[in-house]
């Protein structure tokens, strides 16, 4: 995306192709997680479901991802207001919160292993496996979001993100808020159904 020229306006007056593509990606991710959480409920009802406490770090990660959404929105607002210093700072903080979230997920997995909850193998149980899959697939998408944030941050350092060039940061903000909302859904789902 860094080398591809991005037109800010769609000459035909419709939805920009990149915005349309982003919404298709978001819809496909929603469908994937709907399938995962539906399968979770069906499998839990079949029995042989190990009950265990969710790692406490998941609550901390929930707070971290909410903070990252706030900083991402502040970054977009700063771009709209041509406040380049604040834009760069907020994008940097968003990136930092994203890294902190991933580190938190790693510690959450370490906590699971310490309590003999494994992804696979002879000592595994479907309840643990589902938790690894749900958090791992979300983590993968968060990594893609971090790549997107890094691209927008790099663009902002070259003054290619400002009030007259908002498309990149708008797309990034929508995707980042989506990842935050998806995590909130997963966290509440796990708390209610675990």
PDB file of C-alpha atoms in Angstrom:
ATOM      1  CA  UNK A   1       0.000   0.000   0.000  1.00  0.00           C
ATOM      2  CA  UNK A   2       2.939   2.336   0.594  1.00  0.00           C
ATOM      3  CA  UNK A   3       3.935   2.370  -3.096  1.00  0.00           C
ATOM      4  CA  UNK A   4       0.449   2.305  -4.583  1.00  0.00           C
ATOM      5  CA  UNK A   5      -1.000   5.734  -5.336  1.00  0.00           C
ATOM      6  CA  UNK A   6      -4.189   6.183  -3.388  1.00  0.00           C
ATOM      7  CA  UNK A   7      -6.796   8.552  -4.712  1.00  0.00           C
ATOM      8  CA  UNK A   8      -8.610  10.364  -1.945  1.00  0.00           C
ATOM      9  CA  UNK A   9     -11.847  10.788  -3.821  1.00  0.00           C
ATOM     10  CA  UNK A  10     -13.760   8.331  -5.933  1.00  0.00           C
ATOM     11  CA  UNK A  11     -14.434  10.131  -9.217  1.00  0.00           C
ATOM     12  CA  UNK A  12     -17.673   8.221  -9.733  1.00  0.00           C
ATOM     13  CA  UNK A  13     -19.181   9.446  -6.478  1.00  0.00           C
ATOM     14  CA  UNK A  14     -19.554   5.939  -4.983  1.00  0.00           C
ATOM     15  CA  UNK A  15     -17.682   4.098  -2.289  1.00  0.00           C
ATOM     16  CA  UNK A  16     -13.914   4.136  -2.649  1.00  0.00           C
ATOM     17  CA  UNK A  17     -12.665   0.685  -3.789  1.00  0.00           C
ATOM     18  CA  UNK A  18     -10.333   0.399  -0.802  1.00  0.00           C
ATOM     19  CA  UNK A  19     -13.171   1.142   1.628  1.00  0.00           C
ATOM     20  CA  UNK A  20     -15.326  -1.448  -0.119  1.00  0.00           C
ATOM     21  CA  UNK A  21     -12.473  -3.984   0.066  1.00  0.00           C
ATOM     22  CA  UNK A  22     -11.953  -3.286   3.765  1.00  0.00           C
ATOM     23  CA  UNK A  23     -15.622  -3.880   4.506  1.00  0.00           C
ATOM     24  CA  UNK A  24     -15.494  -7.188   2.605  1.00  0.00           C
ATOM     25  CA  UNK A  25     -12.514  -8.218   4.720  1.00  0.00           C
ATOM     26  CA  UNK A  26     -14.306  -7.216   7.925  1.00  0.00           C
ATOM     27  CA  UNK A  27     -17.442  -9.137   6.932  1.00  0.00           C
ATOM     28  CA  UNK A  28     -15.387 -12.270   6.184  1.00  0.00           C
ATOM     29  CA  UNK A  29     -13.626 -12.002   9.561  1.00  0.00           C
ATOM     30  CA  UNK A  30     -16.992 -11.598  11.308  1.00  0.00           C
ATOM     31  CA  UNK A  31     -18.269 -14.721   9.572  1.00  0.00           C
ATOM     32  CA  UNK A  32     -15.157 -16.663  10.590  1.00  0.00           C
ATOM     33  CA  UNK A  33     -15.475 -15.704  14.257  1.00  0.00           C
ATOM     34  CA  UNK A  34     -19.224 -16.376  14.195  1.00  0.00           C
ATOM     35  CA  UNK A  35     -18.392 -19.878  12.987  1.00  0.00           C
ATOM     36  CA  UNK A  36     -15.723 -20.318  15.680  1.00  0.00           C
ATOM     37  CA  UNK A  37     -17.975 -19.162  18.499  1.00  0.00           C
ATOM     38  CA  UNK A  38     -20.903 -21.253  17.225  1.00  0.00           C
ATOM     39  CA  UNK A  39     -18.650 -24.302  17.082  1.00  0.00           C
ATOM     40  CA  UNK A  40     -17.470 -23.496  20.622  1.00  0.00           C
ATOM     41  CA  UNK A  41     -21.036 -23.577  21.950  1.00  0.00           C
ATOM     42  CA  UNK A  42     -21.948 -26.773  20.073  1.00  0.00           C
ATOM     43  CA  UNK A  43     -18.778 -28.578  21.198  1.00  0.00           C
ATOM     44  CA  UNK A  44     -19.180 -27.484  24.820  1.00  0.00           C
ATOM     45  CA  UNK A  45     -22.661 -29.023  24.906  1.00  0.00           C
ATOM     46  CA  UNK A  46     -21.298 -32.389  23.721  1.00  0.00           C
ATOM     47  CA  UNK A  47     -19.491 -32.941  27.027  1.00  0.00           C
ATOM     48  CA  UNK A  48     -15.869 -33.722  27.924  1.00  0.00           C
ATOM     49  CA  UNK A  49     -15.355 -29.993  28.466  1.00  0.00           C
ATOM     50  CA  UNK A  50     -12.648 -28.984  30.910  1.00  0.00           C
ATOM     51  CA  UNK A  51     -13.632 -26.093  33.161  1.00  0.00           C
ATOM     52  CA  UNK A  52     -10.803 -23.723  34.096  1.00  0.00           C
ATOM     53  CA  UNK A  53     -10.303 -20.078  34.984  1.00  0.00           C
ATOM     54  CA  UNK A  54      -9.506 -17.705  32.163  1.00  0.00           C
ATOM     55  CA  UNK A  55      -6.130 -15.960  32.548  1.00  0.00           C
ATOM     56  CA  UNK A  56      -6.453 -12.617  34.371  1.00  0.00           C
ATOM     57  CA  UNK A  57      -4.328 -10.975  31.678  1.00  0.00           C
ATOM     58  CA  UNK A  58      -7.348 -11.109  29.351  1.00  0.00           C
ATOM     59  CA  UNK A  59      -9.026  -8.349  31.378  1.00  0.00           C
ATOM     60  CA  UNK A  60      -5.859  -6.253  31.264  1.00  0.00           C
ATOM     61  CA  UNK A  61      -5.674  -6.832  27.498  1.00  0.00           C
ATOM     62  CA  UNK A  62      -9.266  -5.661  27.183  1.00  0.00           C
ATOM     63  CA  UNK A  63      -8.318  -2.368  28.837  1.00  0.00           C
ATOM     64  CA  UNK A  64      -5.223  -2.091  26.620  1.00  0.00           C
ATOM     65  CA  UNK A  65      -7.194  -2.596  23.411  1.00  0.00           C
ATOM     66  CA  UNK A  66      -9.797  -0.018  24.487  1.00  0.00           C
ATOM     67  CA  UNK A  67      -6.980   2.476  25.133  1.00  0.00           C
ATOM     68  CA  UNK A  68      -5.520   1.684  21.709  1.00  0.00           C
ATOM     69  CA  UNK A  69      -8.865   2.463  20.089  1.00  0.00           C
ATOM     70  CA  UNK A  70      -8.935   5.811  21.886  1.00  0.00           C
ATOM     71  CA  UNK A  71      -5.427   6.695  20.685  1.00  0.00           C
ATOM     72  CA  UNK A  72      -6.270   5.577  17.142  1.00  0.00           C
ATOM     73  CA  UNK A  73      -9.324   7.846  17.098  1.00  0.00           C
ATOM     74  CA  UNK A  74      -7.245  10.705  18.474  1.00  0.00           C
ATOM     75  CA  UNK A  75      -4.735  10.082  15.669  1.00  0.00           C
ATOM     76  CA  UNK A  76      -7.472  10.381  13.048  1.00  0.00           C
ATOM     77  CA  UNK A  77      -8.802  13.528  14.698  1.00  0.00           C
ATOM     78  CA  UNK A  78      -5.274  14.968  14.739  1.00  0.00           C
ATOM     79  CA  UNK A  79      -4.850  14.255  11.021  1.00  0.00           C
ATOM     80  CA  UNK A  80      -8.147  16.006  10.310  1.00  0.00           C
ATOM     81  CA  UNK A  81      -6.932  19.007  12.345  1.00  0.00           C
ATOM     82  CA  UNK A  82      -3.448  18.935  10.715  1.00  0.00           C
ATOM     83  CA  UNK A  83      -1.824  18.449  14.117  1.00  0.00           C
ATOM     84  CA  UNK A  84       1.132  16.425  12.830  1.00  0.00           C
ATOM     85  CA  UNK A  85       2.916  16.124  16.168  1.00  0.00           C
ATOM     86  CA  UNK A  86      -0.113  14.704  17.928  1.00  0.00           C
ATOM     87  CA  UNK A  87      -0.901  12.471  14.925  1.00  0.00           C
ATOM     88  CA  UNK A  88       2.524  10.816  15.101  1.00  0.00           C
ATOM     89  CA  UNK A  89       2.361  10.506  18.883  1.00  0.00           C
ATOM     90  CA  UNK A  90      -1.081   8.899  18.843  1.00  0.00           C
ATOM     91  CA  UNK A  91      -0.121   6.477  16.057  1.00  0.00           C
ATOM     92  CA  UNK A  92       2.999   5.558  18.032  1.00  0.00           C
ATOM     93  CA  UNK A  93       0.927   4.972  21.163  1.00  0.00           C
ATOM     94  CA  UNK A  94      -1.568   2.879  19.202  1.00  0.00           C
ATOM     95  CA  UNK A  95       1.285   0.766  17.868  1.00  0.00           C
ATOM     96  CA  UNK A  96       2.719   0.433  21.388  1.00  0.00           C
ATOM     97  CA  UNK A  97      -0.637  -0.615  22.835  1.00  0.00           C
ATOM     98  CA  UNK A  98      -0.979  -3.176  20.037  1.00  0.00           C
ATOM     99  CA  UNK A  99       2.414  -4.667  20.885  1.00  0.00           C
ATOM    100  CA  UNK A 100       1.489  -4.650  24.596  1.00  0.00           C
ATOM    101  CA  UNK A 101      -1.722  -6.518  23.740  1.00  0.00           C
ATOM    102  CA  UNK A 102       0.196  -9.214  21.863  1.00  0.00           C
ATOM    103  CA  UNK A 103       2.690  -9.565  24.727  1.00  0.00           C
ATOM    104  CA  UNK A 104      -0.285  -9.903  27.071  1.00  0.00           C
ATOM    105  CA  UNK A 105      -1.702 -12.680  24.898  1.00  0.00           C
ATOM    106  CA  UNK A 106       1.646 -14.459  25.052  1.00  0.00           C
ATOM    107  CA  UNK A 107       1.587 -14.249  28.869  1.00  0.00           C
ATOM    108  CA  UNK A 108      -1.994 -15.509  28.820  1.00  0.00           C
ATOM    109  CA  UNK A 109      -0.900 -18.565  26.858  1.00  0.00           C
ATOM    110  CA  UNK A 110       2.015 -19.085  29.267  1.00  0.00           C
ATOM    111  CA  UNK A 111      -0.491 -18.990  32.139  1.00  0.00           C
ATOM    112  CA  UNK A 112      -2.592 -21.631  30.391  1.00  0.00           C
ATOM    113  CA  UNK A 113       0.440 -23.884  29.931  1.00  0.00           C
ATOM    114  CA  UNK A 114       1.352 -23.480  33.620  1.00  0.00           C
ATOM    115  CA  UNK A 115      -2.119 -24.781  34.443  1.00  0.00           C
ATOM    116  CA  UNK A 116      -1.737 -27.723  32.010  1.00  0.00           C
ATOM    117  CA  UNK A 117      -4.124 -26.278  29.436  1.00  0.00           C
ATOM    118  CA  UNK A 118      -2.665 -27.154  26.041  1.00  0.00           C
ATOM    119  CA  UNK A 119      -3.589 -26.455  22.434  1.00  0.00           C
ATOM    120  CA  UNK A 120      -3.100 -30.020  21.246  1.00  0.00           C
ATOM    121  CA  UNK A 121      -1.624 -33.354  22.142  1.00  0.00           C
ATOM    122  CA  UNK A 122      -2.606 -36.016  24.635  1.00  0.00           C
ATOM    123  CA  UNK A 123      -3.037 -33.564  27.509  1.00  0.00           C
ATOM    124  CA  UNK A 124      -5.295 -31.188  25.612  1.00  0.00           C
ATOM    125  CA  UNK A 125      -9.016 -30.583  25.889  1.00  0.00           C
ATOM    126  CA  UNK A 126     -11.359 -28.900  23.386  1.00  0.00           C
ATOM    127  CA  UNK A 127     -12.038 -26.046  25.815  1.00  0.00           C
ATOM    128  CA  UNK A 128      -8.376 -25.088  25.897  1.00  0.00           C
ATOM    129  CA  UNK A 129      -7.927 -25.640  22.170  1.00  0.00           C
ATOM    130  CA  UNK A 130     -10.818 -23.283  21.402  1.00  0.00           C
ATOM    131  CA  UNK A 131      -9.334 -20.616  23.661  1.00  0.00           C
ATOM    132  CA  UNK A 132      -5.990 -20.825  21.860  1.00  0.00           C
ATOM    133  CA  UNK A 133      -7.702 -20.659  18.450  1.00  0.00           C
ATOM    134  CA  UNK A 134      -9.954 -17.703  19.319  1.00  0.00           C
ATOM    135  CA  UNK A 135      -7.169 -15.649  20.872  1.00  0.00           C
ATOM    136  CA  UNK A 136      -4.570 -16.757  18.318  1.00  0.00           C
ATOM    137  CA  UNK A 137      -6.624 -15.929  15.239  1.00  0.00           C
ATOM    138  CA  UNK A 138      -7.535 -12.566  16.752  1.00  0.00           C
ATOM    139  CA  UNK A 139      -3.840 -12.019  17.504  1.00  0.00           C
ATOM    140  CA  UNK A 140      -2.986 -12.745  13.869  1.00  0.00           C
ATOM    141  CA  UNK A 141      -5.475 -10.120  12.718  1.00  0.00           C
ATOM    142  CA  UNK A 142      -4.077  -7.688  15.259  1.00  0.00           C
ATOM    143  CA  UNK A 143      -0.627  -8.213  13.719  1.00  0.00           C
ATOM    144  CA  UNK A 144      -2.096  -7.271  10.328  1.00  0.00           C
ATOM    145  CA  UNK A 145      -3.573  -4.188  12.009  1.00  0.00           C
ATOM    146  CA  UNK A 146      -0.146  -3.303  13.417  1.00  0.00           C
ATOM    147  CA  UNK A 147       1.339  -3.543   9.924  1.00  0.00           C
ATOM    148  CA  UNK A 148      -1.391  -1.158   8.754  1.00  0.00           C
ATOM    149  CA  UNK A 149      -0.689   1.243  11.665  1.00  0.00           C
ATOM    150  CA  UNK A 150       3.044   1.130  10.853  1.00  0.00           C
ATOM    151  CA  UNK A 151       2.344   1.983   7.202  1.00  0.00           C
ATOM    152  CA  UNK A 152       0.156   4.935   8.215  1.00  0.00           C
ATOM    153  CA  UNK A 153       2.764   6.066  10.772  1.00  0.00           C
ATOM    154  CA  UNK A 154       5.460   5.914   8.087  1.00  0.00           C
ATOM    155  CA  UNK A 155       3.203   7.892   5.741  1.00  0.00           C
ATOM    156  CA  UNK A 156       2.602  10.490   8.453  1.00  0.00           C
ATOM    157  CA  UNK A 157       6.356  10.915   8.925  1.00  0.00           C
ATOM    158  CA  UNK A 158       6.504  11.815   5.215  1.00  0.00           C
ATOM    159  CA  UNK A 159       3.543  14.207   5.643  1.00  0.00           C
ATOM    160  CA  UNK A 160       1.301  12.057   3.452  1.00  0.00           C
ATOM    161  CA  UNK A 161      -1.456  11.931   6.083  1.00  0.00           C
ATOM    162  CA  UNK A 162      -3.280  15.186   6.822  1.00  0.00           C
ATOM    163  CA  UNK A 163      -6.668  16.852   6.389  1.00  0.00           C
ATOM    164  CA  UNK A 164      -6.525  16.581   2.594  1.00  0.00           C
ATOM    165  CA  UNK A 165      -5.238  12.986   2.582  1.00  0.00           C
ATOM    166  CA  UNK A 166      -7.376  11.089   5.080  1.00  0.00           C
ATOM    167  CA  UNK A 167      -8.086   7.813   3.297  1.00  0.00           C
ATOM    168  CA  UNK A 168      -5.201   5.806   4.782  1.00  0.00           C
ATOM    169  CA  UNK A 169      -5.894   6.817   8.349  1.00  0.00           C
ATOM    170  CA  UNK A 170      -9.662   6.406   7.905  1.00  0.00           C
ATOM    171  CA  UNK A 171      -9.186   2.835   6.686  1.00  0.00           C
ATOM    172  CA  UNK A 172      -6.716   2.096   9.452  1.00  0.00           C
ATOM    173  CA  UNK A 173      -9.026   3.551  12.108  1.00  0.00           C
ATOM    174  CA  UNK A 174     -12.028   1.522  10.929  1.00  0.00           C
ATOM    175  CA  UNK A 175      -9.994  -1.697  10.933  1.00  0.00           C
ATOM    176  CA  UNK A 176      -8.430  -0.953  14.323  1.00  0.00           C
ATOM    177  CA  UNK A 177     -11.814  -0.159  15.919  1.00  0.00           C
ATOM    178  CA  UNK A 178     -13.150  -3.361  14.389  1.00  0.00           C
ATOM    179  CA  UNK A 179     -10.326  -5.379  15.989  1.00  0.00           C
ATOM    180  CA  UNK A 180     -11.088  -3.735  19.331  1.00  0.00           C
ATOM    181  CA  UNK A 181     -14.792  -4.482  18.995  1.00  0.00           C
ATOM    182  CA  UNK A 182     -14.032  -8.057  17.977  1.00  0.00           C
ATOM    183  CA  UNK A 183     -11.863  -8.521  21.064  1.00  0.00           C
ATOM    184  CA  UNK A 184     -14.607  -7.097  23.315  1.00  0.00           C
ATOM    185  CA  UNK A 185     -17.039  -9.571  21.757  1.00  0.00           C
ATOM    186  CA  UNK A 186     -14.621 -12.472  22.324  1.00  0.00           C
ATOM    187  CA  UNK A 187     -13.889 -11.438  25.899  1.00  0.00           C
ATOM    188  CA  UNK A 188     -17.566 -11.147  26.828  1.00  0.00           C
ATOM    189  CA  UNK A 189     -18.346 -14.372  24.956  1.00  0.00           C
ATOM    190  CA  UNK A 190     -15.631 -16.265  26.847  1.00  0.00           C
ATOM    191  CA  UNK A 191     -16.699 -14.818  30.201  1.00  0.00           C
ATOM    192  CA  UNK A 192     -20.320 -15.830  29.614  1.00  0.00           C
ATOM    193  CA  UNK A 193     -19.707 -19.212  27.996  1.00  0.00           C
ATOM    194  CA  UNK A 194     -16.530 -20.543  29.539  1.00  0.00           C
TER     195      UNK A 194
END
